[in-house]
Short mmCIF file of C-alpha atoms and ligand atoms in Angstrom, two decimals:
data_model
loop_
_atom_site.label_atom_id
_atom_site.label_comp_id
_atom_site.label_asym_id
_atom_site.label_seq_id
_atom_site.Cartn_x
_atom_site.Cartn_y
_atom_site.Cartn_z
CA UNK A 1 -5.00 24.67 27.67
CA UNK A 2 -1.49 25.23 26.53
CA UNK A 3 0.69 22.71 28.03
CA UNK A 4 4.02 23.00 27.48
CA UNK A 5 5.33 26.79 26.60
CA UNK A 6 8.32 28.67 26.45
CA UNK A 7 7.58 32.02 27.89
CA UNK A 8 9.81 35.38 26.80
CA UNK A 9 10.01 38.48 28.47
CA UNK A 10 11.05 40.73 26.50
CA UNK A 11 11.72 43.65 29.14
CA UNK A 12 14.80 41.75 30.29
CA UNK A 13 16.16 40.89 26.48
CA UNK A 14 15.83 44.77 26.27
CA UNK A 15 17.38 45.39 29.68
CA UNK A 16 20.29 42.74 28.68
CA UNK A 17 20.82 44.79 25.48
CA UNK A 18 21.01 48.25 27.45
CA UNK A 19 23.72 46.37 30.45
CA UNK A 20 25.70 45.01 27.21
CA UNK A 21 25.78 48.38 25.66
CA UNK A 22 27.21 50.05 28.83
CA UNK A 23 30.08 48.00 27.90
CA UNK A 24 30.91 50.17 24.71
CA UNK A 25 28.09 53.13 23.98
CA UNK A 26 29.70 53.73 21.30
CA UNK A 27 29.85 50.30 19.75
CA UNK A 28 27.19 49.07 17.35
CA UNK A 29 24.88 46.40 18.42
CA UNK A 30 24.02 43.22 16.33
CA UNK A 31 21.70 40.97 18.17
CA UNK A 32 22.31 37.54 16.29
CA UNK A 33 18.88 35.36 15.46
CA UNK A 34 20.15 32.43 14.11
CA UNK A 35 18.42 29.23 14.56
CA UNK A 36 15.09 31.18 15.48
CA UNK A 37 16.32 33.50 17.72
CA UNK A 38 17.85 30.66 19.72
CA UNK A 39 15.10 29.17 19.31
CA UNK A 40 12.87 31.78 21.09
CA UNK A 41 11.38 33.40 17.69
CA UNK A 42 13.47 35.05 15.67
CA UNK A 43 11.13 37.27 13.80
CA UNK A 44 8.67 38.47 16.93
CA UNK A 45 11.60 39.35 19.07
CA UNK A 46 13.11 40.97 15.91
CA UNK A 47 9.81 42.99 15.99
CA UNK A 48 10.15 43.72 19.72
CA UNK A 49 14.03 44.80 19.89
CA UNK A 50 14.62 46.47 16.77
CA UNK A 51 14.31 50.17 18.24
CA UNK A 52 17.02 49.09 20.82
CA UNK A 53 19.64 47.29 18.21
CA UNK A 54 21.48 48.47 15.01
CA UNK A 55 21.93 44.84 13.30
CA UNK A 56 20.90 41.34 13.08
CA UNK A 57 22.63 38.55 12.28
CA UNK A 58 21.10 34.95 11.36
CA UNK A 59 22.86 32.44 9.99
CA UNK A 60 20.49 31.11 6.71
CA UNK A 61 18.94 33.03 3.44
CA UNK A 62 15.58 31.47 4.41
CA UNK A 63 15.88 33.44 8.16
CA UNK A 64 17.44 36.32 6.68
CA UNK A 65 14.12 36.64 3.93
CA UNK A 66 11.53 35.61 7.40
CA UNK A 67 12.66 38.68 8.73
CA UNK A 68 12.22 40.92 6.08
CA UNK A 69 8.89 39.19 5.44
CA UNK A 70 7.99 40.05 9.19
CA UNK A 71 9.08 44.07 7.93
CA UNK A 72 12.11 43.81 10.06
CA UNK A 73 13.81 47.05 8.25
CA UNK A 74 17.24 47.52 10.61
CA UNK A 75 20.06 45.83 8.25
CA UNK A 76 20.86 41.99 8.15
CA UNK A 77 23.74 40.11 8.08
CA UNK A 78 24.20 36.36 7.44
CA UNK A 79 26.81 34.42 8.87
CA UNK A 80 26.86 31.20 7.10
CA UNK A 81 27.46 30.72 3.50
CA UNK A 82 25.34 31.71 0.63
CA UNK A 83 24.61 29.80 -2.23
CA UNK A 84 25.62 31.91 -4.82
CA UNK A 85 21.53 31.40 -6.58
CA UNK A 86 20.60 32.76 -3.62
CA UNK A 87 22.37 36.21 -3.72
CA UNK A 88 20.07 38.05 -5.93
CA UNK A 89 17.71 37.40 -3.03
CA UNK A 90 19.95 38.97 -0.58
CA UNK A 91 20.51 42.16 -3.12
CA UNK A 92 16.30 42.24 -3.55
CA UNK A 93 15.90 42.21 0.06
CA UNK A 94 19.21 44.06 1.39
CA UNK A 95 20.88 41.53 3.05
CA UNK A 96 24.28 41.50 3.44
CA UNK A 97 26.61 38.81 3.17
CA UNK A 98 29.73 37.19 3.97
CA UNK A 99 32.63 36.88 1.96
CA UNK A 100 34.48 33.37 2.31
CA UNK A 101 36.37 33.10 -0.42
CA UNK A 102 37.80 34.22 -3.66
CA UNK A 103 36.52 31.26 -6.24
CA UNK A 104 33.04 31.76 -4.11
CA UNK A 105 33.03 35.50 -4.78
CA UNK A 106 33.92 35.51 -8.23
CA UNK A 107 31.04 32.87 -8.81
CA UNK A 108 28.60 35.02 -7.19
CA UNK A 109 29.49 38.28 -9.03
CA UNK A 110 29.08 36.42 -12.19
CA UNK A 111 25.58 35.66 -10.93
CA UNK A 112 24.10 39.03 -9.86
CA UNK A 113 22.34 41.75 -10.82
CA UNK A 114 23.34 44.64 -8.91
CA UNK A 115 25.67 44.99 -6.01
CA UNK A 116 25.93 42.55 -2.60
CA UNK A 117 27.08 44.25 0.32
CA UNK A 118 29.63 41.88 1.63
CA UNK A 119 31.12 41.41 4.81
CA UNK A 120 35.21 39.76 4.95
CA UNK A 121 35.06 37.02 6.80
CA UNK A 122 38.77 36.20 8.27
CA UNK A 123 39.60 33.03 9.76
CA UNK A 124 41.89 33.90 12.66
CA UNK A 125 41.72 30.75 14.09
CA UNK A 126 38.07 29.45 14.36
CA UNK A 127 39.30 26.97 11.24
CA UNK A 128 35.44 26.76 9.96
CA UNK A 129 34.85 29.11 6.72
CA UNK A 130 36.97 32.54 6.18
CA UNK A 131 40.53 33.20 4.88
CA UNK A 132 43.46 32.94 5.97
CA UNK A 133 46.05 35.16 7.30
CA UNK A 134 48.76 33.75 4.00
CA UNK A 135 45.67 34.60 1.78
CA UNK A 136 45.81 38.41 1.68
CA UNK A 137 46.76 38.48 -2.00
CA UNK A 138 43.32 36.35 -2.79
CA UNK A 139 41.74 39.29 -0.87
CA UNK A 140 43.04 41.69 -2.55
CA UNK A 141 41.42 39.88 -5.67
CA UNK A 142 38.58 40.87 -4.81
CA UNK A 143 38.78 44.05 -5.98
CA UNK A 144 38.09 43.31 -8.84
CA UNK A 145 34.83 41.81 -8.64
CA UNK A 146 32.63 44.90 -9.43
CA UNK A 147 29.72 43.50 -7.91
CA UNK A 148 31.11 42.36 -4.71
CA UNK A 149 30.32 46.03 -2.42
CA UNK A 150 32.64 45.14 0.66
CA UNK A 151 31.59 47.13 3.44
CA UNK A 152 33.29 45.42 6.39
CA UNK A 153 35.37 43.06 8.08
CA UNK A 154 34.79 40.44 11.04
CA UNK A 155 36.25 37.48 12.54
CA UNK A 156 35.08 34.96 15.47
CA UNK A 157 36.61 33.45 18.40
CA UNK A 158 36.80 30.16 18.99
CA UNK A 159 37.74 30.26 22.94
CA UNK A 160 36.68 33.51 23.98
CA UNK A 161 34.12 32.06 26.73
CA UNK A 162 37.37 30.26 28.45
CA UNK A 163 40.01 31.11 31.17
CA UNK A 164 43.06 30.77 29.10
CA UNK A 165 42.95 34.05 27.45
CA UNK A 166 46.26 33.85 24.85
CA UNK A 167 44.12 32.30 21.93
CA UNK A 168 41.87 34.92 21.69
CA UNK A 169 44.37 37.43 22.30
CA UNK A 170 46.06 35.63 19.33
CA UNK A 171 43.03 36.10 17.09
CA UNK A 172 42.42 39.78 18.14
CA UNK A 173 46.01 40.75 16.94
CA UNK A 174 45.72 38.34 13.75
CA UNK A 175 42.76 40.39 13.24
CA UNK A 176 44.00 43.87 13.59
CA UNK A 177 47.15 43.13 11.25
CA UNK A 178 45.16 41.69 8.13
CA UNK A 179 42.74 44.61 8.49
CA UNK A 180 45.58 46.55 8.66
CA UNK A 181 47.14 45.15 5.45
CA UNK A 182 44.11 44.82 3.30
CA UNK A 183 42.76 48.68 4.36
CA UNK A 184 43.83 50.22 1.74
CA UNK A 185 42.79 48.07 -0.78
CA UNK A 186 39.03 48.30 0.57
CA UNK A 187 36.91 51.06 1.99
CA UNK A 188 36.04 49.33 4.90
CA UNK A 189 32.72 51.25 6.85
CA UNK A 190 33.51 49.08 9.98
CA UNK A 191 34.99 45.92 11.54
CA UNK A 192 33.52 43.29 14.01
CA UNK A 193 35.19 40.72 16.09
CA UNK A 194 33.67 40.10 19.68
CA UNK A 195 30.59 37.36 20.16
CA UNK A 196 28.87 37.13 23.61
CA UNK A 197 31.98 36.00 25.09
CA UNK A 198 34.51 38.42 23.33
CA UNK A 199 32.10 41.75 24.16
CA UNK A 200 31.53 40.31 27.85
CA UNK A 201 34.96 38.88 29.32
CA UNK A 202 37.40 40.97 26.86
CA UNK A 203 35.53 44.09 25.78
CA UNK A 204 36.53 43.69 22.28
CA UNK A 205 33.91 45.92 20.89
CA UNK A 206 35.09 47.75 18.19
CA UNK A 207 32.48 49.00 15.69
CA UNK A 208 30.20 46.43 16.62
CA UNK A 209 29.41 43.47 19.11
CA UNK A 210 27.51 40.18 17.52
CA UNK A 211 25.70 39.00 20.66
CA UNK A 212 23.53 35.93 20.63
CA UNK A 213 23.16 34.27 24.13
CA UNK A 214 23.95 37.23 26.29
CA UNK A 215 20.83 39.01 24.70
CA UNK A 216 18.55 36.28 25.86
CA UNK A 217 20.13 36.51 29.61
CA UNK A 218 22.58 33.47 29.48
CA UNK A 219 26.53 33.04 29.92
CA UNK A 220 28.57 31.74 27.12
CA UNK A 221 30.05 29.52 30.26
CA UNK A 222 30.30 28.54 33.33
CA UNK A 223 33.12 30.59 33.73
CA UNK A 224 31.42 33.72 32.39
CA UNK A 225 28.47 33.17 34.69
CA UNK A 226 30.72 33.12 37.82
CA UNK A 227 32.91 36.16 36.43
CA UNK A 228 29.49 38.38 35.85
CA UNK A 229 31.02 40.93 34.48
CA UNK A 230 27.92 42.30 32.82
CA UNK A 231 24.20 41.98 34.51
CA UNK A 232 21.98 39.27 32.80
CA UNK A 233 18.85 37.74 32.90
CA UNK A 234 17.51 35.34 31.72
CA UNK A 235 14.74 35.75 29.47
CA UNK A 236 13.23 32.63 29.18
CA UNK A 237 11.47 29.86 30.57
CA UNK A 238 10.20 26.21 29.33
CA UNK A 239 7.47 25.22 31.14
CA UNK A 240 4.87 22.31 31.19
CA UNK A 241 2.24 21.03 33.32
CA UNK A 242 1.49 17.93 35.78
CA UNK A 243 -0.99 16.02 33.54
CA UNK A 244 -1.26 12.62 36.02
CA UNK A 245 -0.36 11.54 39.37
CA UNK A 246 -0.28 8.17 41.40
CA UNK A 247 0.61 6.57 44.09
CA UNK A 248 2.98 3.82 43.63
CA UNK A 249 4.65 0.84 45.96
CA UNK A 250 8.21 -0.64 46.04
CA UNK A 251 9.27 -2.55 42.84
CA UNK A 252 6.57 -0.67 40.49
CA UNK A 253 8.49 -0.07 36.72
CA UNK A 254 8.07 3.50 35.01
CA UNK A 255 8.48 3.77 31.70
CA UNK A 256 10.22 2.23 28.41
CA UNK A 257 12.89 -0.38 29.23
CA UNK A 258 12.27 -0.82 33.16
CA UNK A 259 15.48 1.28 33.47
CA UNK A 260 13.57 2.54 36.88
CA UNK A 261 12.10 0.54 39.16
CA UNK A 262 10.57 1.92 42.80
CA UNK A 263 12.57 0.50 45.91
CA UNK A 264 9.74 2.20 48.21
CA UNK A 265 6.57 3.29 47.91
CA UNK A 266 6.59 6.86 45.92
CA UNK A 267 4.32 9.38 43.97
CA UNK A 268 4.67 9.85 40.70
CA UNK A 269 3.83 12.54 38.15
CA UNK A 270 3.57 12.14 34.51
CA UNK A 271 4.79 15.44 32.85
CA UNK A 272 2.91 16.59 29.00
CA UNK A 273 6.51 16.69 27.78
CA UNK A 274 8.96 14.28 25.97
CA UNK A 275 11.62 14.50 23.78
CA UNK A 276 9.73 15.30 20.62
CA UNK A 277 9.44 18.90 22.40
CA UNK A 278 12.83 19.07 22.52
CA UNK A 279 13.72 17.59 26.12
CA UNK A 280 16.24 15.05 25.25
CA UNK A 281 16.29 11.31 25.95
CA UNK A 282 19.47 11.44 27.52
CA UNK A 283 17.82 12.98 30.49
CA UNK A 284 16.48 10.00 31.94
CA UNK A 285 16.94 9.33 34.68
CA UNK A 286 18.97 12.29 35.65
CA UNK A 287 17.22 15.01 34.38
CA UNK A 288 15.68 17.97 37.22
CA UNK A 289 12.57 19.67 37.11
CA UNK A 290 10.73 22.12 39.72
CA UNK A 291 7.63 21.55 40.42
CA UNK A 292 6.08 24.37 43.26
CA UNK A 293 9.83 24.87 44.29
CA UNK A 294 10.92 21.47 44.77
CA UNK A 295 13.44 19.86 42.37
CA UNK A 296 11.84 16.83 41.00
CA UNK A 297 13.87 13.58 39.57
CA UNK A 298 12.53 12.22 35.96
CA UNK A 299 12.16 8.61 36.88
CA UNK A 300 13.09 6.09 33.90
CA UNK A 301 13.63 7.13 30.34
CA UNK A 302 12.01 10.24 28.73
CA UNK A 303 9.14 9.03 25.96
CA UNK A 304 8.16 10.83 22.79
CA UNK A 305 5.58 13.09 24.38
CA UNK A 306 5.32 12.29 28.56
CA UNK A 307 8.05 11.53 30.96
CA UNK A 308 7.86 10.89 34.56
CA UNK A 309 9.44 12.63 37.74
CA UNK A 310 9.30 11.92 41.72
CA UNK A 311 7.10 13.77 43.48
CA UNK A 312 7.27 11.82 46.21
CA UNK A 313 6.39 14.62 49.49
CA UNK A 314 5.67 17.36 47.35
CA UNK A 315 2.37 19.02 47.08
CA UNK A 316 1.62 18.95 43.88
CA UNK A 317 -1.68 18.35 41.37
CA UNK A 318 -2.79 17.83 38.24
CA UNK A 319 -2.30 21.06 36.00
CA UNK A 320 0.00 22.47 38.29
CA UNK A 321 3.10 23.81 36.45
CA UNK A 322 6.57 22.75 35.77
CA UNK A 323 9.65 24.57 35.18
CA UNK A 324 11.68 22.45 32.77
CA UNK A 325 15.21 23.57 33.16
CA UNK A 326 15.39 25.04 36.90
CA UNK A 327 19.25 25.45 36.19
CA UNK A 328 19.41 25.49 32.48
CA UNK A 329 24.02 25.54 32.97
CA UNK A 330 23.93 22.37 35.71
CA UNK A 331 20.93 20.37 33.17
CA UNK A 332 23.44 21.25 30.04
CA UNK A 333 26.24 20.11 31.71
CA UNK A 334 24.95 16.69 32.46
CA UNK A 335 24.00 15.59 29.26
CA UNK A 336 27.59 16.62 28.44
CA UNK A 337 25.95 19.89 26.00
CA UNK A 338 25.85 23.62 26.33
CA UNK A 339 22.68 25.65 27.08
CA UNK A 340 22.82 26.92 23.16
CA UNK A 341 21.62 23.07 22.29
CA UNK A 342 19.10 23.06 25.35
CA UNK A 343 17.18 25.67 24.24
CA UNK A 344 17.92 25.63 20.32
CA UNK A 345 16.27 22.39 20.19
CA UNK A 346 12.92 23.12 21.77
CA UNK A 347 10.57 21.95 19.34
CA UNK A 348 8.17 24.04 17.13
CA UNK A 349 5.49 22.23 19.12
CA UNK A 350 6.15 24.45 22.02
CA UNK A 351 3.96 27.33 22.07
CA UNK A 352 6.43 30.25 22.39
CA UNK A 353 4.46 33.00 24.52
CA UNK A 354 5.77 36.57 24.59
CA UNK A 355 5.27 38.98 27.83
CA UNK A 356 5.82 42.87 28.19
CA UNK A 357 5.37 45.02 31.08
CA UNK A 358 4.13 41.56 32.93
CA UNK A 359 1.36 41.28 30.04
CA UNK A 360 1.06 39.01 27.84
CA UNK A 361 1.92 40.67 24.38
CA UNK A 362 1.23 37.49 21.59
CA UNK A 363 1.52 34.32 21.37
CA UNK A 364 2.77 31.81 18.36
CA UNK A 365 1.51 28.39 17.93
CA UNK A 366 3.38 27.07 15.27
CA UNK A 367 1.59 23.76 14.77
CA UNK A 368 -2.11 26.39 15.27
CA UNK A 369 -4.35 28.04 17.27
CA UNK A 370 -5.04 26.40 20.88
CA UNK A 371 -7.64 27.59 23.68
CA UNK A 372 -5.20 29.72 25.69
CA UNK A 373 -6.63 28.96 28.74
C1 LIG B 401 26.64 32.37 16.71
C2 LIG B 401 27.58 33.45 16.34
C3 LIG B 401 27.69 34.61 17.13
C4 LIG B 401 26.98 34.76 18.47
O1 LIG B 401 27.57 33.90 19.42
P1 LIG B 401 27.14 34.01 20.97
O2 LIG B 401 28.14 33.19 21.68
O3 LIG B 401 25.77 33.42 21.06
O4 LIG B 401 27.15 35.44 21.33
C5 LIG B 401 28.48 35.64 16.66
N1 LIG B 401 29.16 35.53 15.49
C6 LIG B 401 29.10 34.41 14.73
C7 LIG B 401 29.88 34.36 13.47
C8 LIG B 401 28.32 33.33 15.13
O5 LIG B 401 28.28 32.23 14.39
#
């Protein structure tokens, strides 16, 4: 009996892909993998989507290689930095990589056999890894570096996903002007700027969109979720199942600490999911569940492997199923995170199960097999 499961449908990451699209036909499409495809599977859905993308973007060597290893053949990008060892890998396997800067390049071209496409990264104002805008003569370095095959340019927002729209109009225009400068010292194929949030609110499109969240069917934010400028849905959900139930009277303790105690008599289910599955501690006592349409309380604090909720007038029995994150945006927002974190740290435990045309299509158990039933 699987347990605890997140479930994917891929139909609606395709039909998220095709609504994004709409936004720019003509733009290229790089569904971004990182952390395991959100932690959904980055190499199955990789399998599933790559007919309906043109790029995919994860953020470490070791994902990057998965993919090829899973015969994912549509062109890679990596997002983080490379350790310069690692770049012969990237040439083997034609993987591209980012360019962060010039002492990092020149290390790397010393290092290779053969030529790295490379992708500029420009810091326009995210302030994590790039240059800078009074570092175009270091760009221009680069040139020199005969193994260093720059192909394109990109940036990333840091606010995109927010109401106040000057910052990322800032970084759009910082943007244009260095590519603008440094253009004729390169032979740039293409550019890319716009994230979920930058392809969504502000249509920055350009040559091509890097979309992580919006492919799985979630907002960047709140804000972007109310504004629904572009059709989503979500592809996911975590799920687990009733494994105990009792009936309890006033002043009965639940779990670790006493940090709950009943002020009337109540029912009680025990949930086959803790925060070794990736349902974090700081849920308890105010984490949601639904359990056969009614929103369920988690009663005391959230163990390793069970927690507790308040089923207290719901019909409900052992086995029956749980939807962990009824509203994944309102559970994020409690524990003060972002869905991104909610579902990035499901644990490998979790059998992920993929659906298609309301079938199911395959199924990984990363820990092994388990009776499906
Ligand atoms: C994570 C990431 C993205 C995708 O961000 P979303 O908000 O999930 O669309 C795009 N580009 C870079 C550089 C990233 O690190």
């Amino acid at each position: 009996m699987i347990e605890s499961c997140v479930e994917i449908n891929i139909d609606k990451i395709i039909e998220n892909i095709q609504n994004i699209r709409k936004i720019n036909p003509k733009s290229m499409y790089c569904a971004v993998l990182k952390a395991n495809g959100y932690g959904l599977g980055a190499y199955k859905i990789a399998e599933y989507i790559e007919d309906y993308v043109d790029y995919f973007a994860v953020a470490r060597v070791t994902e990057a290689l998965a993919l090829r290893e899973a015969n994912i053949k549509k062109p890679i990008l990596i997002l983080g930095a490379v350790y310069y060892k690692d770049v012969q890998k990237c040439i083997d396997n034609n993987i591209d990589i980012p360019i962060i800067d010039l002492d990092y390049a020149k290390l790397i071209n010393e290092n290779i056999n053969g030529k790295v496409n490379a992708h500029l990264l420009l810091d326009t104002g995210m302030g994590r890894i790039g240059f800078r805008d009074f570092e175009e003569d270091k760009i221009r370095e680069l040139n020199n570096l005969e193994n260093i095959n720059i192909i394109s340019a990109f940036t990333h927002f840091s606010t995109a996903d927010e109401a106040d729209t000057h910052y990322t109009e800032m970084q759009h225009e910082k943007f244009n002007k260095m590519v603008k400068d440094i253009n004729d010292s390169f032979n740039l194929e293409f550019v890319h700027l716009g994230n979920s949030a930058g392809a969504i609110k502000h249509h920055i499109t350009r040559d091509m969109m890097r979309v992580g969240i919006a492919t799985y069917g979630l907002y960047p934010s709140d804000l972007l979720k109310e504004e629904k400028d572009v059709e989503l849905k979500q592809c996911f959900s975590f799920r687990t199942r009733v494994i105990y139930l009792k009936e309890v009277e006033a002043g009965t303790s639940i779990s670790y600490g006493r940090t709950f105690i009943s002020d009337k008599p109540m029912k009680i289910a025990t949930l086959s999911i803790g925060y070794a599955d990736g349902y974090m501690r700081s849920f308890s006592n105010i984490g949601e569940v639904s359990i056969n349409g009614h929103l369920c309380k988690v009663l005391g604090r959230v163990c390793m492997d069970q927690m507790m909720v308040d089923v207290t007038g719901v019909d409900v029995s052992v086995d029956d199923e749980v939807i962990v994150y009824p509203d994944i945006y309102k559970e994020a927002a409690k524990v003060d995170t972002i869905p991104y974190e909610l579902m990035t740290s499901i644990n490998l435990r979790v059998p992920r199960i993929y659906k298609k045309s309301g079938k199911i299509i395959s199924i990984d158990n990363y820990l092994g097999e388990i009776n499906e039933d």
